[in-house]
């Protein structure tokens, strides 16, 4: 169900902790806590909608607010026969 080729994105850290630590959740409740799930191997094997692959952009430093702390950010792109589309963007004040 969750493998080394899957990426789960949660709405918040508390949703992730609830998903991870609450043994009383049924599968439907766990699925609700996940905002989006990427299963790269499944999408590549099934070649959904002319999919050619995924790519992570270069990590860059960007300030999102006028006096805010600079954030390291990158985007996840999906490449298909129709072209490229951005499927997710990630940012953090910590580079790792």
PDB file of N, CA and C in Angstrom:
ATOM      1  N   UNK A   1       0.817  -1.185   0.000  1.00  0.00           N
ATOM      2  CA  UNK A   1       0.000   0.000   0.000  1.00  0.00           C
ATOM      3  C   UNK A   1       0.863   1.252   0.000  1.00  0.00           C
ATOM      4  N   UNK A   2       1.841   1.355   0.884  1.00  0.00           N
ATOM      5  CA  UNK A   2       2.779   2.471   0.898  1.00  0.00           C
ATOM      6  C   UNK A   2       4.157   1.873   0.698  1.00  0.00           C
ATOM      7  N   UNK A   3       4.798   2.238  -0.393  1.00  0.00           N
ATOM      8  CA  UNK A   3       6.084   1.638  -0.686  1.00  0.00           C
ATOM      9  C   UNK A   3       7.164   2.673  -0.868  1.00  0.00           C
ATOM     10  N   UNK A   4       8.307   2.203  -1.316  1.00  0.00           N
ATOM     11  CA  UNK A   4       9.453   3.101  -1.488  1.00  0.00           C
ATOM     12  C   UNK A   4       9.317   3.995  -2.718  1.00  0.00           C
ATOM     13  N   UNK A   5       8.254   3.847  -3.487  1.00  0.00           N
ATOM     14  CA  UNK A   5       8.027   4.719  -4.636  1.00  0.00           C
ATOM     15  C   UNK A   5       6.803   5.615  -4.433  1.00  0.00           C
ATOM     16  N   UNK A   6       6.342   5.729  -3.189  1.00  0.00           N
ATOM     17  CA  UNK A   6       5.168   6.546  -2.875  1.00  0.00           C
ATOM     18  C   UNK A   6       5.570   7.782  -2.088  1.00  0.00           C
ATOM     19  N   UNK A   7       4.827   8.852  -2.296  1.00  0.00           N
ATOM     20  CA  UNK A   7       5.004  10.084  -1.538  1.00  0.00           C
ATOM     21  C   UNK A   7       3.627  10.534  -1.077  1.00  0.00           C
ATOM     22  N   UNK A   8       3.455  10.662   0.244  1.00  0.00           N
ATOM     23  CA  UNK A   8       2.199  11.139   0.811  1.00  0.00           C
ATOM     24  C   UNK A   8       2.402  12.565   1.294  1.00  0.00           C
ATOM     25  N   UNK A   9       1.476  13.454   0.949  1.00  0.00           N
ATOM     26  CA  UNK A   9       1.531  14.844   1.388  1.00  0.00           C
ATOM     27  C   UNK A   9       0.320  15.089   2.276  1.00  0.00           C
ATOM     28  N   UNK A  10       0.578  15.646   3.451  1.00  0.00           N
ATOM     29  CA  UNK A  10      -0.478  15.903   4.429  1.00  0.00           C
ATOM     30  C   UNK A  10      -0.779  17.390   4.496  1.00  0.00           C
ATOM     31  N   UNK A  11      -1.980  17.735   4.967  1.00  0.00           N
ATOM     32  CA  UNK A  11      -2.389  19.132   5.095  1.00  0.00           C
ATOM     33  C   UNK A  11      -1.588  19.853   6.176  1.00  0.00           C
ATOM     34  N   UNK A  12      -1.188  19.109   7.209  1.00  0.00           N
ATOM     35  CA  UNK A  12      -0.461  19.706   8.331  1.00  0.00           C
ATOM     36  C   UNK A  12       0.358  18.636   9.045  1.00  0.00           C
ATOM     37  N   UNK A  13       1.249  19.094   9.899  1.00  0.00           N
ATOM     38  CA  UNK A  13       2.058  18.168  10.689  1.00  0.00           C
ATOM     39  C   UNK A  13       1.161  17.378  11.646  1.00  0.00           C
ATOM     40  N   UNK A  14       0.135  18.023  12.196  1.00  0.00           N
ATOM     41  CA  UNK A  14      -0.756  17.318  13.123  1.00  0.00           C
ATOM     42  C   UNK A  14      -1.544  16.219  12.404  1.00  0.00           C
ATOM     43  N   UNK A  15      -1.935  16.449  11.140  1.00  0.00           N
ATOM     44  CA  UNK A  15      -2.604  15.389  10.369  1.00  0.00           C
ATOM     45  C   UNK A  15      -1.667  14.206  10.157  1.00  0.00           C
ATOM     46  N   UNK A  16      -0.396  14.498   9.864  1.00  0.00           N
ATOM     47  CA  UNK A  16       0.583  13.420   9.683  1.00  0.00           C
ATOM     48  C   UNK A  16       0.742  12.623  10.974  1.00  0.00           C
ATOM     49  N   UNK A  17       0.901  13.325  12.086  1.00  0.00           N
ATOM     50  CA  UNK A  17       1.082  12.630  13.366  1.00  0.00           C
ATOM     51  C   UNK A  17      -0.148  11.803  13.737  1.00  0.00           C
ATOM     52  N   UNK A  18      -1.328  12.328  13.442  1.00  0.00           N
ATOM     53  CA  UNK A  18      -2.564  11.580  13.694  1.00  0.00           C
ATOM     54  C   UNK A  18      -2.614  10.335  12.817  1.00  0.00           C
ATOM     55  N   UNK A  19      -2.272  10.475  11.542  1.00  0.00           N
ATOM     56  CA  UNK A  19      -2.242   9.350  10.598  1.00  0.00           C
ATOM     57  C   UNK A  19      -1.249   8.289  11.063  1.00  0.00           C
ATOM     58  N   UNK A  20      -0.097   8.728  11.533  1.00  0.00           N
ATOM     59  CA  UNK A  20       0.973   7.815  11.916  1.00  0.00           C
ATOM     60  C   UNK A  20       0.719   7.112  13.250  1.00  0.00           C
ATOM     61  N   UNK A  21       0.205   7.852  14.229  1.00  0.00           N
ATOM     62  CA  UNK A  21       0.181   7.344  15.600  1.00  0.00           C
ATOM     63  C   UNK A  21      -1.165   6.853  16.113  1.00  0.00           C
ATOM     64  N   UNK A  22      -2.264   7.194  15.443  1.00  0.00           N
ATOM     65  CA  UNK A  22      -3.582   6.813  15.956  1.00  0.00           C
ATOM     66  C   UNK A  22      -3.958   5.410  15.461  1.00  0.00           C
ATOM     67  N   UNK A  23      -3.943   4.413  16.356  1.00  0.00           N
ATOM     68  CA  UNK A  23      -4.236   3.033  15.935  1.00  0.00           C
ATOM     69  C   UNK A  23      -5.737   2.767  15.714  1.00  0.00           C
ATOM     70  N   UNK A  24      -6.593   3.729  16.061  1.00  0.00           N
ATOM     71  CA  UNK A  24      -8.034   3.522  15.961  1.00  0.00           C
ATOM     72  C   UNK A  24      -8.637   3.982  14.643  1.00  0.00           C
ATOM     73  N   UNK A  25      -7.830   4.595  13.771  1.00  0.00           N
ATOM     74  CA  UNK A  25      -8.343   5.042  12.473  1.00  0.00           C
ATOM     75  C   UNK A  25      -8.573   3.870  11.530  1.00  0.00           C
ATOM     76  N   UNK A  26      -9.718   3.880  10.868  1.00  0.00           N
ATOM     77  CA  UNK A  26      -9.962   2.933   9.779  1.00  0.00           C
ATOM     78  C   UNK A  26      -9.262   3.482   8.537  1.00  0.00           C
ATOM     79  N   UNK A  27      -9.166   2.677   7.489  1.00  0.00           N
ATOM     80  CA  UNK A  27      -8.466   3.094   6.274  1.00  0.00           C
ATOM     81  C   UNK A  27      -9.079   4.361   5.674  1.00  0.00           C
ATOM     82  N   UNK A  28     -10.393   4.467   5.700  1.00  0.00           N
ATOM     83  CA  UNK A  28     -11.069   5.653   5.146  1.00  0.00           C
ATOM     84  C   UNK A  28     -10.657   6.928   5.889  1.00  0.00           C
ATOM     85  N   UNK A  29     -10.534   6.835   7.214  1.00  0.00           N
ATOM     86  CA  UNK A  29     -10.110   7.983   8.016  1.00  0.00           C
ATOM     87  C   UNK A  29      -8.655   8.340   7.726  1.00  0.00           C
ATOM     88  N   UNK A  30      -7.800   7.332   7.550  1.00  0.00           N
ATOM     89  CA  UNK A  30      -6.395   7.590   7.214  1.00  0.00           C
ATOM     90  C   UNK A  30      -6.280   8.258   5.844  1.00  0.00           C
ATOM     91  N   UNK A  31      -7.056   7.772   4.884  1.00  0.00           N
ATOM     92  CA  UNK A  31      -7.028   8.351   3.540  1.00  0.00           C
ATOM     93  C   UNK A  31      -7.472   9.811   3.550  1.00  0.00           C
ATOM     94  N   UNK A  32      -8.432  10.154   4.419  1.00  0.00           N
ATOM     95  CA  UNK A  32      -8.911  11.533   4.511  1.00  0.00           C
ATOM     96  C   UNK A  32      -7.807  12.484   4.979  1.00  0.00           C
ATOM     97  N   UNK A  33      -6.916  12.010   5.842  1.00  0.00           N
ATOM     98  CA  UNK A  33      -5.840  12.851   6.369  1.00  0.00           C
ATOM     99  C   UNK A  33      -4.761  13.152   5.329  1.00  0.00           C
ATOM    100  N   UNK A  34      -4.691  12.356   4.263  1.00  0.00           N
ATOM    101  CA  UNK A  34      -3.694  12.554   3.205  1.00  0.00           C
ATOM    102  C   UNK A  34      -4.258  13.528   2.177  1.00  0.00           C
ATOM    103  N   UNK A  35      -3.524  14.608   1.930  1.00  0.00           N
ATOM    104  CA  UNK A  35      -3.985  15.589   0.946  1.00  0.00           C
ATOM    105  C   UNK A  35      -3.815  15.057  -0.468  1.00  0.00           C
ATOM    106  N   UNK A  36      -2.637  14.494  -0.760  1.00  0.00           N
ATOM    107  CA  UNK A  36      -2.386  13.918  -2.082  1.00  0.00           C
ATOM    108  C   UNK A  36      -1.365  12.789  -1.955  1.00  0.00           C
ATOM    109  N   UNK A  37      -1.552  11.758  -2.769  1.00  0.00           N
ATOM    110  CA  UNK A  37      -0.633  10.617  -2.770  1.00  0.00           C
ATOM    111  C   UNK A  37      -0.062  10.467  -4.176  1.00  0.00           C
ATOM    112  N   UNK A  38       1.251  10.386  -4.264  1.00  0.00           N
ATOM    113  CA  UNK A  38       1.930  10.105  -5.522  1.00  0.00           C
ATOM    114  C   UNK A  38       2.506   8.700  -5.438  1.00  0.00           C
ATOM    115  N   UNK A  39       2.144   7.847  -6.361  1.00  0.00           N
ATOM    116  CA  UNK A  39       2.739   6.513  -6.454  1.00  0.00           C
ATOM    117  C   UNK A  39       3.457   6.469  -7.796  1.00  0.00           C
ATOM    118  N   UNK A  40       4.726   6.826  -7.773  1.00  0.00           N
ATOM    119  CA  UNK A  40       5.496   6.998  -9.007  1.00  0.00           C
ATOM    120  C   UNK A  40       5.600   5.710  -9.812  1.00  0.00           C
ATOM    121  N   UNK A  41       5.851   4.603  -9.151  1.00  0.00           N
ATOM    122  CA  UNK A  41       6.002   3.330  -9.860  1.00  0.00           C
ATOM    123  C   UNK A  41       4.688   2.940 -10.546  1.00  0.00           C
ATOM    124  N   UNK A  42       3.570   3.060  -9.840  1.00  0.00           N
ATOM    125  CA  UNK A  42       2.270   2.715 -10.409  1.00  0.00           C
ATOM    126  C   UNK A  42       1.956   3.590 -11.626  1.00  0.00           C
ATOM    127  N   UNK A  43       2.215   4.882 -11.518  1.00  0.00           N
ATOM    128  CA  UNK A  43       1.923   5.781 -12.645  1.00  0.00           C
ATOM    129  C   UNK A  43       2.825   5.488 -13.850  1.00  0.00           C
ATOM    130  N   UNK A  44       4.082   5.144 -13.598  1.00  0.00           N
ATOM    131  CA  UNK A  44       4.990   4.849 -14.709  1.00  0.00           C
ATOM    132  C   UNK A  44       4.673   3.498 -15.358  1.00  0.00           C
ATOM    133  N   UNK A  45       4.330   2.494 -14.557  1.00  0.00           N
ATOM    134  CA  UNK A  45       4.024   1.166 -15.088  1.00  0.00           C
ATOM    135  C   UNK A  45       2.737   1.201 -15.909  1.00  0.00           C
ATOM    136  N   UNK A  46       1.733   1.915 -15.413  1.00  0.00           N
ATOM    137  CA  UNK A  46       0.451   1.978 -16.107  1.00  0.00           C
ATOM    138  C   UNK A  46       0.413   3.036 -17.202  1.00  0.00           C
ATOM    139  N   UNK A  47       1.450   3.856 -17.292  1.00  0.00           N
ATOM    140  CA  UNK A  47       1.561   4.896 -18.332  1.00  0.00           C
ATOM    141  C   UNK A  47       0.276   5.701 -18.463  1.00  0.00           C
ATOM    142  N   UNK A  48      -0.181   6.224 -17.338  1.00  0.00           N
ATOM    143  CA  UNK A  48      -1.419   7.005 -17.327  1.00  0.00           C
ATOM    144  C   UNK A  48      -1.277   8.259 -18.182  1.00  0.00           C
ATOM    145  N   UNK A  49      -2.195   8.458 -19.087  1.00  0.00           N
ATOM    146  CA  UNK A  49      -2.307   9.649 -19.941  1.00  0.00           C
ATOM    147  C   UNK A  49      -0.987  10.072 -20.588  1.00  0.00           C
ATOM    148  N   UNK A  50      -0.279   9.140 -21.179  1.00  0.00           N
ATOM    149  CA  UNK A  50       0.949   9.465 -21.904  1.00  0.00           C
ATOM    150  C   UNK A  50       2.079   9.949 -21.017  1.00  0.00           C
ATOM    151  N   UNK A  51       2.122   9.506 -19.787  1.00  0.00           N
ATOM    152  CA  UNK A  51       3.135   9.938 -18.828  1.00  0.00           C
ATOM    153  C   UNK A  51       4.526   9.494 -19.271  1.00  0.00           C
ATOM    154  N   UNK A  52       5.468  10.427 -19.230  1.00  0.00           N
ATOM    155  CA  UNK A  52       6.858  10.119 -19.567  1.00  0.00           C
ATOM    156  C   UNK A  52       7.761  10.057 -18.351  1.00  0.00           C
ATOM    157  N   UNK A  53       7.378  10.744 -17.273  1.00  0.00           N
ATOM    158  CA  UNK A  53       8.192  10.701 -16.068  1.00  0.00           C
ATOM    159  C   UNK A  53       7.971  11.899 -15.163  1.00  0.00           C
ATOM    160  N   UNK A  54       8.750  11.939 -14.086  1.00  0.00           N
ATOM    161  CA  UNK A  54       8.692  13.016 -13.109  1.00  0.00           C
ATOM    162  C   UNK A  54      10.076  13.632 -12.992  1.00  0.00           C
ATOM    163  N   UNK A  55      10.100  14.885 -12.551  1.00  0.00           N
ATOM    164  CA  UNK A  55      11.376  15.557 -12.363  1.00  0.00           C
ATOM    165  C   UNK A  55      11.252  16.535 -11.211  1.00  0.00           C
ATOM    166  N   UNK A  56      12.302  16.621 -10.415  1.00  0.00           N
ATOM    167  CA  UNK A  56      12.377  17.606  -9.347  1.00  0.00           C
ATOM    168  C   UNK A  56      13.235  18.759  -9.844  1.00  0.00           C
ATOM    169  N   UNK A  57      12.758  19.983  -9.687  1.00  0.00           N
ATOM    170  CA  UNK A  57      13.546  21.131 -10.126  1.00  0.00           C
ATOM    171  C   UNK A  57      14.696  21.376  -9.160  1.00  0.00           C
ATOM    172  N   UNK A  58      15.617  22.201  -9.566  1.00  0.00           N
ATOM    173  CA  UNK A  58      16.755  22.569  -8.736  1.00  0.00           C
ATOM    174  C   UNK A  58      16.267  23.317  -7.499  1.00  0.00           C
ATOM    175  N   UNK A  59      16.886  23.062  -6.360  1.00  0.00           N
ATOM    176  CA  UNK A  59      16.535  23.764  -5.132  1.00  0.00           C
ATOM    177  C   UNK A  59      17.073  25.181  -5.199  1.00  0.00           C
ATOM    178  N   UNK A  60      16.184  26.148  -4.915  1.00  0.00           N
ATOM    179  CA  UNK A  60      16.572  27.565  -4.972  1.00  0.00           C
ATOM    180  C   UNK A  60      16.160  28.248  -3.680  1.00  0.00           C
ATOM    181  N   UNK A  61      16.769  29.389  -3.416  1.00  0.00           N
ATOM    182  CA  UNK A  61      16.457  30.195  -2.249  1.00  0.00           C
ATOM    183  C   UNK A  61      15.550  31.342  -2.675  1.00  0.00           C
ATOM    184  N   UNK A  62      14.432  31.525  -1.950  1.00  0.00           N
ATOM    185  CA  UNK A  62      13.466  32.559  -2.319  1.00  0.00           C
ATOM    186  C   UNK A  62      12.843  33.140  -1.059  1.00  0.00           C
ATOM    187  N   UNK A  63      12.609  34.461  -1.060  1.00  0.00           N
ATOM    188  CA  UNK A  63      11.915  35.118   0.034  1.00  0.00           C
ATOM    189  C   UNK A  63      10.465  35.311  -0.382  1.00  0.00           C
ATOM    190  N   UNK A  64       9.526  34.777   0.387  1.00  0.00           N
ATOM    191  CA  UNK A  64       8.113  34.823   0.039  1.00  0.00           C
ATOM    192  C   UNK A  64       7.406  36.053   0.600  1.00  0.00           C
ATOM    193  N   UNK A  65       7.917  36.627   1.662  1.00  0.00           N
ATOM    194  CA  UNK A  65       7.333  37.827   2.246  1.00  0.00           C
ATOM    195  C   UNK A  65       8.381  38.931   2.227  1.00  0.00           C
ATOM    196  N   UNK A  66       7.918  40.155   2.287  1.00  0.00           N
ATOM    197  CA  UNK A  66       8.820  41.297   2.160  1.00  0.00           C
ATOM    198  C   UNK A  66       9.992  41.229   3.130  1.00  0.00           C
ATOM    199  N   UNK A  67       9.731  40.965   4.403  1.00  0.00           N
ATOM    200  CA  UNK A  67      10.802  40.881   5.401  1.00  0.00           C
ATOM    201  C   UNK A  67      10.908  39.475   5.973  1.00  0.00           C
ATOM    202  N   UNK A  68      10.400  38.518   5.243  1.00  0.00           N
ATOM    203  CA  UNK A  68      10.394  37.140   5.723  1.00  0.00           C
ATOM    204  C   UNK A  68      11.734  36.452   5.575  1.00  0.00           C
ATOM    205  N   UNK A  69      11.822  35.320   6.224  1.00  0.00           N
ATOM    206  CA  UNK A  69      13.030  34.496   6.157  1.00  0.00           C
ATOM    207  C   UNK A  69      13.108  33.822   4.790  1.00  0.00           C
ATOM    208  N   UNK A  70      14.290  33.785   4.167  1.00  0.00           N
ATOM    209  CA  UNK A  70      14.418  33.089   2.874  1.00  0.00           C
ATOM    210  C   UNK A  70      14.102  31.601   3.036  1.00  0.00           C
ATOM    211  N   UNK A  71      13.456  31.040   2.026  1.00  0.00           N
ATOM    212  CA  UNK A  71      13.068  29.635   2.054  1.00  0.00           C
ATOM    213  C   UNK A  71      13.736  28.904   0.892  1.00  0.00           C
ATOM    214  N   UNK A  72      14.154  27.670   1.141  1.00  0.00           N
ATOM    215  CA  UNK A  72      14.652  26.795   0.088  1.00  0.00           C
ATOM    216  C   UNK A  72      13.435  26.128  -0.530  1.00  0.00           C
ATOM    217  N   UNK A  73      13.317  26.163  -1.851  1.00  0.00           N
ATOM    218  CA  UNK A  73      12.130  25.582  -2.472  1.00  0.00           C
ATOM    219  C   UNK A  73      12.485  24.807  -3.728  1.00  0.00           C
ATOM    220  N   UNK A  74      11.611  23.859  -4.056  1.00  0.00           N
ATOM    221  CA  UNK A  74      11.714  23.114  -5.315  1.00  0.00           C
ATOM    222  C   UNK A  74      10.320  22.689  -5.721  1.00  0.00           C
ATOM    223  N   UNK A  75      10.188  22.301  -6.977  1.00  0.00           N
ATOM    224  CA  UNK A  75       8.892  21.874  -7.508  1.00  0.00           C
ATOM    225  C   UNK A  75       9.004  20.464  -8.066  1.00  0.00           C
ATOM    226  N   UNK A  76       7.896  19.751  -8.038  1.00  0.00           N
ATOM    227  CA  UNK A  76       7.799  18.422  -8.625  1.00  0.00           C
ATOM    228  C   UNK A  76       7.018  18.557  -9.923  1.00  0.00           C
ATOM    229  N   UNK A  77       7.632  18.153 -11.020  1.00  0.00           N
ATOM    230  CA  UNK A  77       7.010  18.273 -12.341  1.00  0.00           C
ATOM    231  C   UNK A  77       6.635  16.900 -12.875  1.00  0.00           C
ATOM    232  N   UNK A  78       5.511  16.846 -13.580  1.00  0.00           N
ATOM    233  CA  UNK A  78       5.077  15.625 -14.262  1.00  0.00           C
ATOM    234  C   UNK A  78       5.211  15.881 -15.763  1.00  0.00           C
ATOM    235  N   UNK A  79       5.965  15.018 -16.445  1.00  0.00           N
ATOM    236  CA  UNK A  79       6.182  15.148 -17.880  1.00  0.00           C
ATOM    237  C   UNK A  79       5.318  14.138 -18.617  1.00  0.00           C
ATOM    238  N   UNK A  80       4.603  14.606 -19.644  1.00  0.00           N
ATOM    239  CA  UNK A  80       3.746  13.717 -20.431  1.00  0.00           C
ATOM    240  C   UNK A  80       3.839  14.104 -21.901  1.00  0.00           C
ATOM    241  N   UNK A  81       3.106  13.376 -22.736  1.00  0.00           N
ATOM    242  CA  UNK A  81       3.070  13.698 -24.165  1.00  0.00           C
ATOM    243  C   UNK A  81       2.507  15.093 -24.411  1.00  0.00           C
ATOM    244  N   UNK A  82       1.709  15.596 -23.491  1.00  0.00           N
ATOM    245  CA  UNK A  82       1.089  16.915 -23.621  1.00  0.00           C
ATOM    246  C   UNK A  82       2.002  18.041 -23.140  1.00  0.00           C
ATOM    247  N   UNK A  83       3.117  17.704 -22.511  1.00  0.00           N
ATOM    248  CA  UNK A  83       4.038  18.712 -21.988  1.00  0.00           C
ATOM    249  C   UNK A  83       4.299  18.510 -20.512  1.00  0.00           C
ATOM    250  N   UNK A  84       4.725  19.574 -19.857  1.00  0.00           N
ATOM    251  CA  UNK A  84       5.099  19.523 -18.450  1.00  0.00           C
ATOM    252  C   UNK A  84       4.057  20.254 -17.619  1.00  0.00           C
ATOM    253  N   UNK A  85       3.770  19.728 -16.417  1.00  0.00           N
ATOM    254  CA  UNK A  85       2.904  20.434 -15.475  1.00  0.00           C
ATOM    255  C   UNK A  85       3.491  20.296 -14.077  1.00  0.00           C
ATOM    256  N   UNK A  86       3.325  21.330 -13.284  1.00  0.00           N
ATOM    257  CA  UNK A  86       3.805  21.306 -11.907  1.00  0.00           C
ATOM    258  C   UNK A  86       2.712  20.671 -11.056  1.00  0.00           C
ATOM    259  N   UNK A  87       3.063  19.617 -10.328  1.00  0.00           N
ATOM    260  CA  UNK A  87       2.077  18.913  -9.517  1.00  0.00           C
ATOM    261  C   UNK A  87       2.207  19.229  -8.024  1.00  0.00           C
ATOM    262  N   UNK A  88       3.363  19.743  -7.601  1.00  0.00           N
ATOM    263  CA  UNK A  88       3.544  20.096  -6.198  1.00  0.00           C
ATOM    264  C   UNK A  88       4.735  21.040  -6.068  1.00  0.00           C
ATOM    265  N   UNK A  89       4.685  21.879  -5.047  1.00  0.00           N
ATOM    266  CA  UNK A  89       5.796  22.769  -4.728  1.00  0.00           C
ATOM    267  C   UNK A  89       6.070  22.642  -3.220  1.00  0.00           C
ATOM    268  N   UNK A  90       7.334  22.616  -2.852  1.00  0.00           N
ATOM    269  CA  UNK A  90       7.728  22.439  -1.478  1.00  0.00           C
ATOM    270  C   UNK A  90       8.696  23.540  -1.088  1.00  0.00           C
ATOM    271  N   UNK A  91       8.618  23.988   0.184  1.00  0.00           N
ATOM    272  CA  UNK A  91       9.525  25.019   0.671  1.00  0.00           C
ATOM    273  C   UNK A  91       9.815  24.786   2.153  1.00  0.00           C
ATOM    274  N   UNK A  92      11.014  25.181   2.563  1.00  0.00           N
ATOM    275  CA  UNK A  92      11.413  25.021   3.963  1.00  0.00           C
ATOM    276  C   UNK A  92      12.526  26.017   4.275  1.00  0.00           C
ATOM    277  N   UNK A  93      12.568  26.529   5.514  1.00  0.00           N
ATOM    278  CA  UNK A  93      13.676  27.404   5.877  1.00  0.00           C
ATOM    279  C   UNK A  93      14.978  26.622   6.076  1.00  0.00           C
ATOM    280  N   UNK A  94      14.863  25.312   6.217  1.00  0.00           N
ATOM    281  CA  UNK A  94      16.039  24.446   6.402  1.00  0.00           C
ATOM    282  C   UNK A  94      16.335  23.751   5.070  1.00  0.00           C
ATOM    283  N   UNK A  95      17.586  23.760   4.646  1.00  0.00           N
ATOM    284  CA  UNK A  95      17.935  23.216   3.326  1.00  0.00           C
ATOM    285  C   UNK A  95      17.799  21.704   3.232  1.00  0.00           C
ATOM    286  N   UNK A  96      18.116  20.951   4.270  1.00  0.00           N
ATOM    287  CA  UNK A  96      18.069  19.492   4.187  1.00  0.00           C
ATOM    288  C   UNK A  96      16.685  18.983   3.985  1.00  0.00           C
TER     289      UNK A  96
END
